[in-house]
Amino acid sequence: MAGLRAFCLLLGLSFIGSAYGQGIAGRWATYGKEMWNGHREKAVIVLKQSGDSVTGIFESLTGKTAVHGTIAGNHFEIFAWDPRTPALTGDLVNRELRGTMFGKPFLAKPASPQDEIPKVEYVAPPPLHKVPYNGLAATPPMGWNSWNYFGEDVNEADIRAAADALVSSGMRDAGYIYVNIDGTWEGSRDSEGHLLPNRKFTDLKALADYVHSKGLKVGIYSSPGPYDCAGYPTSYGYEQQDADDFAKLGIDYLKYDWCSAEKIYRDDQIRAVYQKMGDALQATGRPIVYSLCEYGRENVEKWGADAGGNLWRTTDDIRDSWSSMIANVEKQASFAPFAGPGHWNDPDMLEIGNGGMTGDEYRTQMSLWALVAAPLLAGNDLQEMTAEAKSILLNKEVIAVDQDPLGKQATPDRKGDLETWIKPLADGGATVGVVNLGSSAATATIGASDLPIAGPVRNARNLWTHEDVKFSGGAYSAAVPPHATLLLRVFVTPNPPTQSRVSPVY
Ligand code: GLA
């Protein structure tokens, strides 16, 4: 995925440089847009030609991948990940590559030594051991993250405004306490190796103090590789120094994103690499929530907690669409046994309020994230929230399901278009969500005897209409519109302590 991002960096870029020799063989260089730290995006494509076959390597600051293709006359077609659609297609004209990359124009010229991607010295990750639990994230972390709405353009004023809005909207008091700065805050390192912010952030300490003054906590972002997914410098070779600097700034949460680390380490080294930062954070003595972001590689759910992680991404990046959201949450099913207080599966951030889904679809995201005990990190523009987005994010009954201290993750059971997720709760009751994955309304029936509850049903509540509903003959039925979720919380009258958890009798 980081590799795909590397290629995407080239979209809309103009290429410069010059290749050598005849044909397409040679080193081709590209420079893209100027970044916020004054550097330019760049990539080098090294190609070999044999007859009309072309093979090679594409390398940017953030990733590296093998490519292959053909050249017929002057026309080339070069493939990377997608075997059906060429990543690069165009013509070799006057010793320049001109054409399209993912449908957008590009131009490449031969590379000079200055164009090379900087090499870094390999530092082996440490031997494996278990990082002790830091005592944080007893329930899934809640807050806001800059990436889904602001992307690479986020600046200091946006972070302050988000902190203000968390307070004024009531979100802070509902539990959303982390204000997380995602990638592209980074500038470059000073002569002593300290990572300074780029020109969008003038004073990180003052910013962290401001966020703290609002009764909130502040998060930051880095990578175990030399660059983040957008090409900004990150923690490779500076792990302890960065952790110490984050602690001095007053950072409370670190998202650590694999990105260019794939150019340095093998996948089977991921645990050791994440453990290195887990140790570094603990050595600072400051409590810092540690969020692993490596898209679920190498069964992170099995070792994320041992690397010191409080949560770990299990999926590729979410997009603001129904299919992406559902795919991310459905991928959680087999990871349920690994979630619990202090260590959570992370199907990525909320898209609620970003405009790509309907109200029912966003209510479904909130319902499902609560059922799977996912971190609730809003990703919208908090200053311009619609009343509907606000009502979804601020549904305290749904938040309570997510934050239930038992920390159990629901798993799905699909029948036709209806998918049922059931989460046992600390009070002996349960929350059940029935999602309509189809395109027409369907009737959901919830049977009390199917619920993992510790006594007879006392009452049941629809968490979106905020009304009590009645089970009749041991069941409750209701119509569920397409892409909506029926979300019921069932409260029980606990059985006497000598009895074990049983299904209710009607
Ligand atoms: C990766 C992560 C995203 C975001 C971006 C920032 O794609 O998965 O959540 O942090 O990097 O570049």
Short mmCIF file of C-alpha atoms in Angstrom, two decimals, residues 85-423:
data_model
loop_
_atom_site.label_atom_id
_atom_site.label_comp_id
_atom_site.label_asym_id
_atom_site.label_seq_id
_atom_site.Cartn_x
_atom_site.Cartn_y
_atom_site.Cartn_z
CA THR A 85 -3.68 -1.63 -16.42
CA PRO A 86 -0.25 -0.18 -17.15
CA ALA A 87 1.06 2.18 -14.48
CA LEU A 88 2.97 4.11 -17.14
CA THR A 89 2.17 4.35 -20.79
CA GLY A 90 3.55 6.70 -23.42
CA ASP A 91 6.33 7.29 -25.92
CA LEU A 92 10.07 7.68 -25.88
CA VAL A 93 10.57 10.97 -27.69
CA ASN A 94 13.89 12.83 -27.96
CA ARG A 95 15.27 10.82 -24.99
CA GLU A 96 12.34 11.72 -22.79
CA LEU A 97 9.51 9.55 -21.54
CA ARG A 98 6.23 11.29 -22.23
CA GLY A 99 2.83 9.88 -21.59
CA THR A 100 0.37 9.15 -18.84
CA MET A 101 0.63 7.68 -15.41
CA PHE A 102 -2.68 6.45 -14.03
CA GLY A 103 -4.29 8.54 -16.76
CA LYS A 104 -2.45 11.75 -15.89
CA PRO A 105 0.28 13.35 -18.03
CA PHE A 106 3.91 12.73 -17.15
CA LEU A 107 7.33 13.52 -18.49
CA ALA A 108 10.62 11.86 -17.46
CA LYS A 109 14.20 12.72 -18.35
CA PRO A 110 17.49 10.92 -17.73
CA ALA A 111 18.71 10.93 -14.10
CA SER A 112 21.86 12.66 -12.89
CA PRO A 113 23.75 11.66 -9.69
CA GLN A 114 21.94 14.44 -7.75
CA ASP A 115 18.63 12.82 -8.61
CA GLU A 116 19.40 9.58 -6.77
CA ILE A 117 17.16 8.57 -3.86
CA PRO A 118 19.32 8.92 -0.71
CA LYS A 119 20.58 5.60 0.63
CA VAL A 120 20.40 4.92 4.37
CA GLU A 121 22.63 2.65 6.44
CA TYR A 122 20.88 -0.56 7.53
CA VAL A 123 20.37 -0.90 11.28
CA ALA A 124 19.16 -4.35 12.32
CA PRO A 125 16.10 -4.34 14.55
CA PRO A 126 16.56 -5.65 18.12
CA PRO A 127 15.90 -9.25 19.25
CA LEU A 128 12.31 -9.91 20.20
CA HIS A 129 11.02 -9.56 23.73
CA LYS A 130 7.71 -8.59 25.32
CA VAL A 131 7.23 -4.87 25.95
CA PRO A 132 5.31 -4.44 29.22
CA TYR A 133 1.78 -3.01 29.02
CA ASN A 134 1.82 0.76 29.49
CA GLY A 135 -1.50 0.78 31.34
CA LEU A 136 -3.23 2.97 28.71
CA ALA A 137 -6.32 2.59 26.49
CA ALA A 138 -8.37 0.50 28.92
CA THR A 139 -11.19 1.30 26.49
CA PRO A 140 -10.73 2.07 22.77
CA PRO A 141 -9.11 5.50 22.25
CA MET A 142 -11.45 8.31 21.16
CA GLY A 143 -10.59 11.59 19.52
CA TRP A 144 -10.02 13.21 16.14
CA ASN A 145 -7.32 12.76 13.50
CA SER A 146 -6.41 15.22 10.77
CA TRP A 147 -5.84 12.84 7.86
CA ASN A 148 -9.27 11.94 6.48
CA TYR A 149 -10.37 15.54 6.01
CA PHE A 150 -7.22 17.68 5.75
CA GLY A 151 -4.72 15.17 4.33
CA GLU A 152 -1.37 16.77 3.55
CA ASP A 153 -2.64 20.32 3.99
CA VAL A 154 -3.26 20.19 7.73
CA ASN A 155 -1.66 23.06 9.62
CA GLU A 156 -1.33 24.39 13.13
CA ALA A 157 -4.45 26.54 12.90
CA ASP A 158 -6.50 23.50 11.83
CA ILE A 159 -5.30 21.60 14.90
CA ARG A 160 -6.16 24.46 17.24
CA ALA A 161 -9.55 24.82 15.57
CA ALA A 162 -10.19 21.10 15.92
CA ALA A 163 -9.37 21.30 19.63
CA ASP A 164 -11.74 24.26 20.02
CA ALA A 165 -14.49 22.42 18.13
CA LEU A 166 -14.10 19.26 20.19
CA VAL A 167 -14.88 21.37 23.22
CA SER A 168 -17.67 23.54 21.77
CA SER A 169 -19.45 20.61 20.10
CA GLY A 170 -19.53 18.60 23.32
CA MET A 171 -17.38 15.90 21.78
CA ARG A 172 -14.61 16.24 24.38
CA ASP A 173 -17.12 15.69 27.16
CA ALA A 174 -18.50 12.68 25.30
CA GLY A 175 -15.02 11.10 25.36
CA TYR A 176 -13.26 12.33 22.20
CA ILE A 177 -10.09 13.53 23.91
CA TYR A 178 -7.17 12.87 21.53
CA VAL A 179 -6.34 15.51 18.91
CA ASN A 180 -4.06 13.63 16.55
CA ILE A 181 -1.79 15.33 14.04
CA ASP A 182 -1.28 12.88 11.17
CA GLY A 183 1.55 12.85 8.61
CA THR A 184 3.01 15.91 6.85
CA TRP A 185 3.83 17.93 9.97
CA GLU A 186 7.50 16.96 9.59
CA GLY A 187 10.15 19.36 8.28
CA SER A 188 13.78 18.29 8.50
CA ARG A 189 16.35 17.44 11.19
CA ASP A 190 18.56 20.07 12.79
CA SER A 191 22.32 19.65 13.29
CA GLU A 192 21.67 17.62 16.47
CA GLY A 193 19.21 15.33 14.77
CA HIS A 194 16.02 16.75 16.27
CA LEU A 195 13.09 16.48 13.87
CA LEU A 196 11.63 19.95 13.38
CA PRO A 197 8.18 20.68 11.98
CA ASN A 198 7.70 22.10 8.48
CA ARG A 199 6.44 25.61 7.81
CA LYS A 200 2.80 24.70 8.49
CA PHE A 201 3.69 24.25 12.18
CA THR A 202 5.61 27.05 13.87
CA ASP A 203 5.76 25.78 17.46
CA LEU A 204 4.74 22.24 18.37
CA LYS A 205 5.27 22.81 22.11
CA ALA A 206 2.93 25.81 22.12
CA LEU A 207 0.43 23.79 20.09
CA ALA A 208 0.56 20.85 22.50
CA ASP A 209 0.20 23.25 25.45
CA TYR A 210 -2.84 24.80 23.76
CA VAL A 211 -4.48 21.42 23.20
CA HIS A 212 -3.77 20.43 26.81
CA SER A 213 -5.20 23.73 28.07
CA LYS A 214 -8.53 22.65 26.57
CA GLY A 215 -8.60 19.48 28.65
CA LEU A 216 -7.58 17.38 25.64
CA LYS A 217 -4.61 15.20 24.76
CA VAL A 218 -2.41 15.50 21.71
CA GLY A 219 -1.16 12.88 19.27
CA ILE A 220 1.54 12.88 16.62
CA TYR A 221 2.63 10.68 13.74
CA SER A 222 5.86 9.10 12.54
CA SER A 223 7.17 6.03 10.73
CA PRO A 224 9.84 3.40 11.42
CA GLY A 225 11.13 4.17 7.93
CA PRO A 226 13.14 7.21 6.84
CA TYR A 227 10.06 8.85 5.26
CA ASP A 228 6.34 8.83 5.87
CA CYS A 229 3.88 7.83 3.16
CA ALA A 230 3.97 11.36 1.73
CA GLY A 231 7.78 11.64 1.67
CA TYR A 232 8.39 13.60 4.90
CA PRO A 233 11.29 12.53 7.18
CA THR A 234 10.48 10.13 10.00
CA SER A 235 12.10 8.10 12.77
CA TYR A 236 14.43 5.55 11.11
CA GLY A 237 17.72 5.70 13.04
CA TYR A 238 16.32 8.31 15.45
CA GLU A 239 13.75 6.22 17.33
CA GLN A 240 14.80 7.06 20.90
CA GLN A 241 15.61 10.69 20.10
CA ASP A 242 12.21 11.19 18.49
CA ALA A 243 10.42 9.44 21.36
CA ASP A 244 12.26 11.68 23.85
CA ASP A 245 11.41 14.78 21.84
CA PHE A 246 7.76 13.74 21.59
CA ALA A 247 7.67 13.25 25.37
CA LYS A 248 9.25 16.68 25.94
CA LEU A 249 6.64 18.26 23.70
CA GLY A 250 3.92 16.65 25.81
CA ILE A 251 2.75 14.16 23.19
CA ASP A 252 0.19 11.64 24.51
CA TYR A 253 -0.34 9.38 21.47
CA LEU A 254 1.89 8.18 18.61
CA LYS A 255 0.63 6.72 15.33
CA TYR A 256 3.57 4.85 13.78
CA ASP A 257 3.01 4.17 10.10
CA TRP A 258 5.02 1.52 8.18
CA CYS A 259 5.33 3.44 4.85
CA SER A 260 8.96 3.59 3.66
CA ALA A 261 10.08 1.06 6.30
CA GLU A 262 9.26 -1.52 3.63
CA LYS A 263 12.33 -0.32 1.74
CA ILE A 264 14.58 -1.15 4.73
CA TYR A 265 13.13 -4.17 6.49
CA ARG A 266 11.64 -7.48 5.52
CA ASP A 267 8.03 -8.07 6.52
CA ASP A 268 9.11 -10.73 9.02
CA GLN A 269 11.03 -8.02 10.93
CA ILE A 270 7.93 -5.89 11.51
CA ARG A 271 7.34 -6.98 15.10
CA ALA A 272 10.93 -6.17 16.14
CA VAL A 273 10.75 -2.82 14.37
CA TYR A 274 7.55 -1.84 16.19
CA GLN A 275 8.92 -3.19 19.46
CA LYS A 276 11.90 -0.80 19.09
CA MET A 277 9.61 2.23 19.22
CA GLY A 278 7.45 0.57 21.91
CA ASP A 279 10.56 0.36 24.11
CA ALA A 280 11.63 3.88 23.18
CA LEU A 281 8.26 5.33 24.19
CA GLN A 282 8.34 3.50 27.51
CA ALA A 283 11.90 4.68 28.16
CA THR A 284 10.65 8.29 28.03
CA GLY A 285 8.63 7.69 31.21
CA ARG A 286 5.66 9.56 29.69
CA PRO A 287 2.41 7.64 29.16
CA ILE A 288 1.99 7.63 25.36
CA VAL A 289 -0.69 5.58 23.61
CA TYR A 290 1.07 3.59 20.89
CA SER A 291 -0.87 3.08 17.65
CA LEU A 292 0.63 0.61 15.18
CA CYS A 293 -0.19 1.31 11.55
CA GLU A 294 1.10 -1.40 9.24
CA TYR A 295 -2.19 -2.33 7.57
CA GLY A 296 -2.48 -5.76 9.22
CA ARG A 297 0.73 -7.24 7.86
CA GLU A 298 2.28 -10.31 9.49
CA ASN A 299 -0.77 -11.00 11.70
CA VAL A 300 -0.23 -7.90 13.80
CA GLU A 301 -3.20 -8.83 15.98
CA LYS A 302 -1.15 -11.72 17.38
CA TRP A 303 1.88 -9.66 18.50
CA GLY A 304 0.80 -5.99 18.50
CA ALA A 305 0.34 -5.90 22.28
CA ASP A 306 3.70 -7.61 22.86
CA ALA A 307 5.38 -4.87 20.80
CA GLY A 308 3.87 -2.35 23.23
CA GLY A 309 0.94 -1.42 20.99
CA ASN A 310 -2.38 -0.24 22.37
CA LEU A 311 -4.05 -0.53 18.97
CA TRP A 312 -3.09 -1.74 15.53
CA ARG A 313 -4.50 -1.10 12.09
CA THR A 314 -5.77 -4.31 10.54
CA THR A 315 -6.63 -2.94 7.09
CA ASP A 316 -5.60 -0.68 4.24
CA ASP A 317 -6.71 2.93 4.42
CA ILE A 318 -10.43 3.53 4.72
CA ARG A 319 -12.12 5.66 2.07
CA ASP A 320 -15.30 7.67 2.45
CA SER A 321 -17.43 5.02 0.73
CA TRP A 322 -19.82 2.26 1.77
CA SER A 323 -17.78 -0.52 0.15
CA SER A 324 -14.52 0.55 1.78
CA MET A 325 -16.10 1.00 5.19
CA ILE A 326 -17.87 -2.38 5.11
CA ALA A 327 -14.79 -4.19 3.79
CA ASN A 328 -12.67 -2.75 6.60
CA VAL A 329 -15.05 -3.75 9.36
CA GLU A 330 -15.80 -7.21 7.96
CA LYS A 331 -12.07 -7.92 7.99
CA GLN A 332 -12.20 -7.65 11.81
CA ALA A 333 -14.17 -10.86 12.28
CA SER A 334 -11.27 -13.26 12.79
CA PHE A 335 -9.37 -10.76 14.95
CA ALA A 336 -12.03 -10.61 17.68
CA PRO A 337 -10.15 -12.80 20.19
CA PHE A 338 -7.22 -10.37 20.16
CA ALA A 339 -9.15 -7.26 21.26
CA GLY A 340 -9.47 -6.32 24.90
CA PRO A 341 -8.68 -3.64 27.46
CA GLY A 342 -5.36 -2.01 26.56
CA HIS A 343 -5.08 -3.54 23.06
CA TRP A 344 -7.52 -3.03 20.19
CA ASN A 345 -7.99 -3.93 16.55
CA ASP A 346 -8.21 -0.77 14.44
CA PRO A 347 -10.29 -0.86 11.25
CA ASP A 348 -9.18 2.78 10.61
CA MET A 349 -10.77 6.10 11.35
CA LEU A 350 -14.33 7.36 11.09
CA GLU A 351 -15.51 9.01 7.87
CA ILE A 352 -18.73 10.31 9.45
CA GLY A 353 -19.42 13.83 8.20
CA ASN A 354 -17.09 13.74 5.20
CA GLY A 355 -19.95 13.56 2.69
CA GLY A 356 -19.31 10.35 0.76
CA MET A 357 -21.96 8.25 2.50
CA THR A 358 -25.62 8.66 3.45
CA GLY A 359 -26.82 9.29 6.99
CA ASP A 360 -27.86 5.63 7.30
CA GLU A 361 -24.42 4.52 6.09
CA TYR A 362 -22.66 6.77 8.59
CA ARG A 363 -24.94 5.47 11.38
CA THR A 364 -23.89 2.01 10.27
CA GLN A 365 -20.21 2.96 10.55
CA MET A 366 -20.74 4.30 14.07
CA SER A 367 -22.77 1.20 15.04
CA LEU A 368 -20.22 -1.25 13.68
CA TRP A 369 -17.20 0.56 15.08
CA ALA A 370 -18.89 0.47 18.51
CA LEU A 371 -19.75 -3.22 18.14
CA VAL A 372 -16.19 -4.18 17.22
CA ALA A 373 -14.74 -2.00 20.03
CA ALA A 374 -12.84 0.06 17.49
CA PRO A 375 -11.05 3.31 18.27
CA LEU A 376 -13.45 6.19 17.58
CA LEU A 377 -11.29 8.76 15.81
CA ALA A 378 -13.45 11.27 13.99
CA GLY A 379 -11.97 12.35 10.67
CA ASN A 380 -14.23 15.16 9.54
CA ASP A 381 -14.13 18.96 9.58
CA LEU A 382 -15.36 19.58 13.10
CA GLN A 383 -16.00 23.26 12.44
CA GLU A 384 -18.50 22.59 9.67
CA MET A 385 -20.40 19.60 11.03
CA THR A 386 -23.99 19.06 9.92
CA ALA A 387 -26.52 18.47 12.66
CA GLU A 388 -26.78 14.87 11.43
CA ALA A 389 -23.02 14.19 11.60
CA LYS A 390 -22.93 15.70 15.06
CA SER A 391 -25.86 13.60 16.24
CA ILE A 392 -24.13 10.44 15.00
CA LEU A 393 -20.75 11.19 16.55
CA LEU A 394 -22.39 12.35 19.77
CA ASN A 395 -24.75 9.42 20.25
CA LYS A 396 -23.78 8.69 23.83
CA GLU A 397 -25.64 5.38 23.98
CA VAL A 398 -23.60 4.10 21.04
CA ILE A 399 -20.38 5.51 22.48
CA ALA A 400 -21.13 3.61 25.70
CA VAL A 401 -21.24 0.36 23.71
CA ASP A 402 -17.84 1.11 22.16
CA GLN A 403 -16.42 2.06 25.56
CA ASP A 404 -17.89 -0.89 27.43
CA PRO A 405 -15.28 -1.95 30.03
CA LEU A 406 -15.58 -5.65 29.18
CA GLY A 407 -13.88 -4.80 25.88
CA LYS A 408 -15.37 -7.66 23.84
CA GLN A 409 -15.44 -7.40 20.07
CA ALA A 410 -18.55 -8.48 18.17
CA THR A 411 -18.35 -10.93 15.27
CA PRO A 412 -20.69 -11.10 12.26
CA ASP A 413 -23.19 -13.72 11.18
CA ARG A 414 -24.67 -13.19 7.72
CA LYS A 415 -28.02 -14.45 6.46
CA GLY A 416 -28.90 -13.11 3.02
CA ASP A 417 -28.51 -9.36 3.04
CA LEU A 418 -28.67 -9.12 6.83
CA GLU A 419 -25.52 -9.28 8.89
CA THR A 420 -25.87 -9.56 12.66
CA TRP A 421 -23.14 -8.48 15.06
CA ILE A 422 -23.51 -9.26 18.79
CA LYS A 423 -21.38 -7.75 21.54
#
